[in-house]
Short mmCIF file of C-alpha atoms in Angstrom, two decimals:
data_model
loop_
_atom_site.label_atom_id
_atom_site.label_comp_id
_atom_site.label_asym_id
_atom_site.label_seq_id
_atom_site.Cartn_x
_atom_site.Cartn_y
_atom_site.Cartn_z
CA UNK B 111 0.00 0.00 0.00
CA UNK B 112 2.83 2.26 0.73
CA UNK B 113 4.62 1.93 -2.46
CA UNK B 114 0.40 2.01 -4.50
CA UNK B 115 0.16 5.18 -2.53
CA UNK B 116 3.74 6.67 -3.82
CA UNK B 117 2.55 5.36 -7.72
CA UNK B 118 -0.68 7.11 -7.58
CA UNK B 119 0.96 10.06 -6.03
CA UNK B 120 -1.50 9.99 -2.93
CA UNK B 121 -1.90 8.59 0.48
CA UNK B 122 -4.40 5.67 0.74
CA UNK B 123 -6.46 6.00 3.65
CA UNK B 124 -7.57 2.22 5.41
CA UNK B 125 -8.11 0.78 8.74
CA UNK B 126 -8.27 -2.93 10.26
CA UNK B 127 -11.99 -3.06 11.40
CA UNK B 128 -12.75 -6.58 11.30
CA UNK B 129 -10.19 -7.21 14.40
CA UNK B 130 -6.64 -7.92 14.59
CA UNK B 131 -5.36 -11.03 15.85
CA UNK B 132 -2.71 -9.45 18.82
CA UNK B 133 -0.24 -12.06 18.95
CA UNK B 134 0.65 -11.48 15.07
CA UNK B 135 1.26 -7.69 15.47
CA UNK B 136 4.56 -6.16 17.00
CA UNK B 137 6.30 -2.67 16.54
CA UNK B 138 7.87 -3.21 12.70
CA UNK B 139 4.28 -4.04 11.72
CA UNK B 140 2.23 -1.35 13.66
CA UNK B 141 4.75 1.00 12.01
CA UNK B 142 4.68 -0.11 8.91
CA UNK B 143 0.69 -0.26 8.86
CA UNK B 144 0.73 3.65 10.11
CA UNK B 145 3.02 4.50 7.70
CA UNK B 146 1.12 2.74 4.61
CA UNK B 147 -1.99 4.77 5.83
CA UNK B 148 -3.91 2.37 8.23
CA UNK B 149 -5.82 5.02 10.90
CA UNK B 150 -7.41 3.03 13.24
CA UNK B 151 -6.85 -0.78 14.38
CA UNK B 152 -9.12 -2.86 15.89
CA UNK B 153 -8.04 -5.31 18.79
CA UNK B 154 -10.08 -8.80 19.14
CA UNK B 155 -8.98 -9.11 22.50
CA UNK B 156 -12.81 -10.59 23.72
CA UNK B 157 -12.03 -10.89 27.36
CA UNK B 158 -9.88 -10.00 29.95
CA UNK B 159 -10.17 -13.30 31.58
CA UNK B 160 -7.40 -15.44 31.21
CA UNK B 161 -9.22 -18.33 32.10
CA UNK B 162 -12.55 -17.60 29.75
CA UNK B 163 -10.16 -17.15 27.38
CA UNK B 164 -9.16 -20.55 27.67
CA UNK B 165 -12.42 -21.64 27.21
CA UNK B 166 -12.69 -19.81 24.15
CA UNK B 167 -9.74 -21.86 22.34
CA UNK B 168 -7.98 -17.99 22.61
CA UNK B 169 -4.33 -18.59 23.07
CA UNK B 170 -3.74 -14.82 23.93
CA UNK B 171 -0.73 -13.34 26.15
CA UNK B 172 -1.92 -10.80 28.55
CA UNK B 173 1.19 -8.92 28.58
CA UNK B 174 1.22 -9.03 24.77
CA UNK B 175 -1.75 -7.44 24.47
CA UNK B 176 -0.75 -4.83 26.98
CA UNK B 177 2.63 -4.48 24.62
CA UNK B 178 1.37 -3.92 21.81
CA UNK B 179 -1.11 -1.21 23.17
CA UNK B 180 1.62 0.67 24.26
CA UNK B 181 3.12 0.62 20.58
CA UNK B 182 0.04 1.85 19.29
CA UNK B 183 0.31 4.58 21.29
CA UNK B 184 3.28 5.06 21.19
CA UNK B 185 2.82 5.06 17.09
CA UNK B 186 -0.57 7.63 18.12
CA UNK B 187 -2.32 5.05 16.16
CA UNK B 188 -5.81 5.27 16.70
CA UNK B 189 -7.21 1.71 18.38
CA UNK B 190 -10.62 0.05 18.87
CA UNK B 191 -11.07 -3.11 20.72
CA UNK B 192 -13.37 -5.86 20.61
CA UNK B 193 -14.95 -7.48 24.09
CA UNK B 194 -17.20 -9.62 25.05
CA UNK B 195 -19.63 -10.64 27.60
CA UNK B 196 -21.85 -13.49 28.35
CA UNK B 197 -19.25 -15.94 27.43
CA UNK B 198 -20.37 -19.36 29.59
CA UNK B 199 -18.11 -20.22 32.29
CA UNK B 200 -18.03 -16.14 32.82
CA UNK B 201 -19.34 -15.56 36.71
CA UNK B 202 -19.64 -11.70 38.35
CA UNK B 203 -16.03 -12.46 39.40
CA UNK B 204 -14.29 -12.68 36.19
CA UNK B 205 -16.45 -10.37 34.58
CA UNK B 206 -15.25 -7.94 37.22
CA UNK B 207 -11.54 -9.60 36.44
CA UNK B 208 -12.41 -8.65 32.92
CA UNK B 209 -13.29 -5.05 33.28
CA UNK B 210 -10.28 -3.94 35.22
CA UNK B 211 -8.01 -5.39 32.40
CA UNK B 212 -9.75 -3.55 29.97
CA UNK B 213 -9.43 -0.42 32.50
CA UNK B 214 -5.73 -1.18 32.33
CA UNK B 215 -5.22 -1.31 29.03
CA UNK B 216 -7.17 1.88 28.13
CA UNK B 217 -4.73 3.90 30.42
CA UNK B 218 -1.56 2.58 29.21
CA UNK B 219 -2.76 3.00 25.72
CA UNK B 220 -4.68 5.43 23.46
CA UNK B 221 -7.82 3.54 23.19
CA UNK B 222 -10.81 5.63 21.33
CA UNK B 223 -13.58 2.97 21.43
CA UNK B 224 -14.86 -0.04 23.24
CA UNK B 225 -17.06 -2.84 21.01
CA UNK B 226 -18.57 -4.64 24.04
CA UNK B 227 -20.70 -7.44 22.71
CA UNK B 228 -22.83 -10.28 24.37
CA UNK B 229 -21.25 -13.44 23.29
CA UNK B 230 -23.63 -14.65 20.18
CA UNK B 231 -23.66 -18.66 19.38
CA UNK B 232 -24.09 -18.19 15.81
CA UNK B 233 -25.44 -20.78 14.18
CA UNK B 234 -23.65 -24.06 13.28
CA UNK B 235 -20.59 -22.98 14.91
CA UNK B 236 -18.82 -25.03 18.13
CA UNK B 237 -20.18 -22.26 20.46
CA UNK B 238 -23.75 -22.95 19.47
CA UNK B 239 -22.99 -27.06 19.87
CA UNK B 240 -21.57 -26.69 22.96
CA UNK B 241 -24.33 -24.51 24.51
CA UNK B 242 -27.16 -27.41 22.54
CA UNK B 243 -25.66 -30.00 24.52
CA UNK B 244 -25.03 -28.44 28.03
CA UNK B 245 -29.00 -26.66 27.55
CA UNK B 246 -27.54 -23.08 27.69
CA UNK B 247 -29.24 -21.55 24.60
CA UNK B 248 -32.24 -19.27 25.58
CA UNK B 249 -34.18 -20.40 22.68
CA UNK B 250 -33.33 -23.67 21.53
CA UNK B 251 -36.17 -24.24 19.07
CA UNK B 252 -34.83 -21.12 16.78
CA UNK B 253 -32.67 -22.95 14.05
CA UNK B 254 -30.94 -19.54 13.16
CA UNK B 255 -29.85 -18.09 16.60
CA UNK B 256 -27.81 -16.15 14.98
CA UNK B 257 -30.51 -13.77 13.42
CA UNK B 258 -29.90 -10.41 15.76
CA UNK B 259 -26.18 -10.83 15.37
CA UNK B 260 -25.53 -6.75 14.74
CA UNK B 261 -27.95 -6.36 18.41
CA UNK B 262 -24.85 -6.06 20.85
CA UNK B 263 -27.40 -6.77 23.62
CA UNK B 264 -28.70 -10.39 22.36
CA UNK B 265 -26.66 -13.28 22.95
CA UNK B 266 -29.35 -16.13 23.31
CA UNK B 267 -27.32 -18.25 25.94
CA UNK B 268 -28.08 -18.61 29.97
CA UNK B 269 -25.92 -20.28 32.15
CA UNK B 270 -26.13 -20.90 36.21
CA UNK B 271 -24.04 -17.62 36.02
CA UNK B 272 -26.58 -15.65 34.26
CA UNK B 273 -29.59 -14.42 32.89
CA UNK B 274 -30.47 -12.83 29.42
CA UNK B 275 -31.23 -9.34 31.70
CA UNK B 276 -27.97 -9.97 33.49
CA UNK B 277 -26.04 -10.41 30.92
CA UNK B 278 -27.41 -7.43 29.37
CA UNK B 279 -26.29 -5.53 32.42
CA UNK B 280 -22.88 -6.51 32.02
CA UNK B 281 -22.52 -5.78 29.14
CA UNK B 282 -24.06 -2.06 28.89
CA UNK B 283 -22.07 -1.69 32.45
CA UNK B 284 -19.10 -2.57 30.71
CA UNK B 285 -19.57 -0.17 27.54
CA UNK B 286 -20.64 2.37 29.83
CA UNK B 287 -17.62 2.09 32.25
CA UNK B 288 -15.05 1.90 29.16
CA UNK B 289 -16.75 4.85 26.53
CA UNK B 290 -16.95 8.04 26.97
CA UNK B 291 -20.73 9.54 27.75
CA UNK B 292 -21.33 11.08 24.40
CA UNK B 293 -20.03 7.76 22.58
CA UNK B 294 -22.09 5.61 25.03
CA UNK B 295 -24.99 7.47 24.32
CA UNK B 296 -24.21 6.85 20.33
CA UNK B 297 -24.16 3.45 20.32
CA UNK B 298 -27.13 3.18 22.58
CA UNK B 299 -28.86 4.89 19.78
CA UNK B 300 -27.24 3.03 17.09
CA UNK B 301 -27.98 0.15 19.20
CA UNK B 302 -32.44 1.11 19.37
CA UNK B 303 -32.07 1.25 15.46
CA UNK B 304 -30.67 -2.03 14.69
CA UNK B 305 -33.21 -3.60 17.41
CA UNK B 306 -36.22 -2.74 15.27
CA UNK B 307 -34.09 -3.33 11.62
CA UNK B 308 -36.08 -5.20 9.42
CA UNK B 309 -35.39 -8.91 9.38
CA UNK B 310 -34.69 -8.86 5.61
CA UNK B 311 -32.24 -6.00 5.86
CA UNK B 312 -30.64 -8.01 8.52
CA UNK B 313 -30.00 -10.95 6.87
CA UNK B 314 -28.77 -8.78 4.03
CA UNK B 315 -26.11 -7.16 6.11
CA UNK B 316 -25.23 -10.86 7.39
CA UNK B 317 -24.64 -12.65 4.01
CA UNK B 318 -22.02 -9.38 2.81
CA UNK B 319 -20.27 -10.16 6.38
CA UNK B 320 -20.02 -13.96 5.94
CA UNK B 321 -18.68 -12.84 2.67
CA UNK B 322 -16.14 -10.82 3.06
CA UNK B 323 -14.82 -10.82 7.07
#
């Protein structure tokens, strides 16, 4: 991209939305995706959990991530993360566990935006099999559970942790806690729209994700 951008005799402009895996990034890369003309990079970090994030299959280094936040600050690189909520196994405890890290990370780092997201088994995947067999899904009749994936609120699983309203709390604690107020009050807005989306346009905006993320 850097040497397109020196051909066409202008900077291309792009940014890493659909989330970064952090153990593949360090400070040669970061640099040379500023450089080439990324603005903002998005962090699928998920949890702050060590131990949910076993459960998730994530192999992720705590102190990488909090290395290369501090590069991408250091670069003034503009960063989003990704986070999650509602994941089973997750109890008040390492939810709380979860939070602070996130806390952590946004100080030591330039941080503009928290995704927080209530974990979604989306259909067919090992999530959704796992939460079939150990009765966790909230509506286990629906054969497409993954229909109000872009509602940030919805997840569809219970556990003997939590509720669909608790984990709903968490999770708009958790945006609330990590946003600023006039970006928290955005995405509760943007959040009312996509709740009463029309099912077809949802399913549209689906198939161009499964497509191309």
């Amino acid at each position: 991209l850097k040497d397109l951008s020196r051909i066409l005799g202008r900077k291309i402009l792009w940014s890493a939305s659909n989330g970064l895996r952090v153990d593949t990034l360090d400070e040669l890369l970061m640099k040379k995706m500023k450089e080439s003309g990324c603005y903002t990079a998005t962090l699928a970090i998920e949890h702050g959990d060590p131990a949910i994030l076993e459960k998730m299959n994530k192999k992720l280094d705590m102190a990488k991530v909090e290395e290369v936040v501090k590069i991408a600050g250091k670069l003034k690189l503009n960063t989003q993360v990704f986070y999650m909520v509602g994941y089973p196994g997750e109890t008040k405890e390492s939810f709380r566990k979860s939070l602070r890290f996130a806390q952590h990370i946004r100080e030591i780092g330039e941080i503009g935006k928290f995704w927080v997201y209530t974990t979604n088994p989306n259909a067919g995947s090992q999530l959704a099999q796992y939460c079939r067999e150990h009765d966790y899904l909230a509506n286990p009749e629906n054969s497409d559970i993954d229909t109000r994936i872009l509602d940030r609120d919805y997840g569809g699983i219970v556990t003997e942790d939590f509720d669909e309203e608790e984990v709903k709390r968490r999770r708009r604690y958790m945006e609330r806690k990590l946003n600023s107020p006039w970006l928290t009050v955005a995405l509760r807005y943007q959040a009312i729209i996509l709740k009463f989306m029309p099912y077809k346009i949802i399913r549209l905006l689906q198939r161009i994700q499964r497509r191309f993320v």
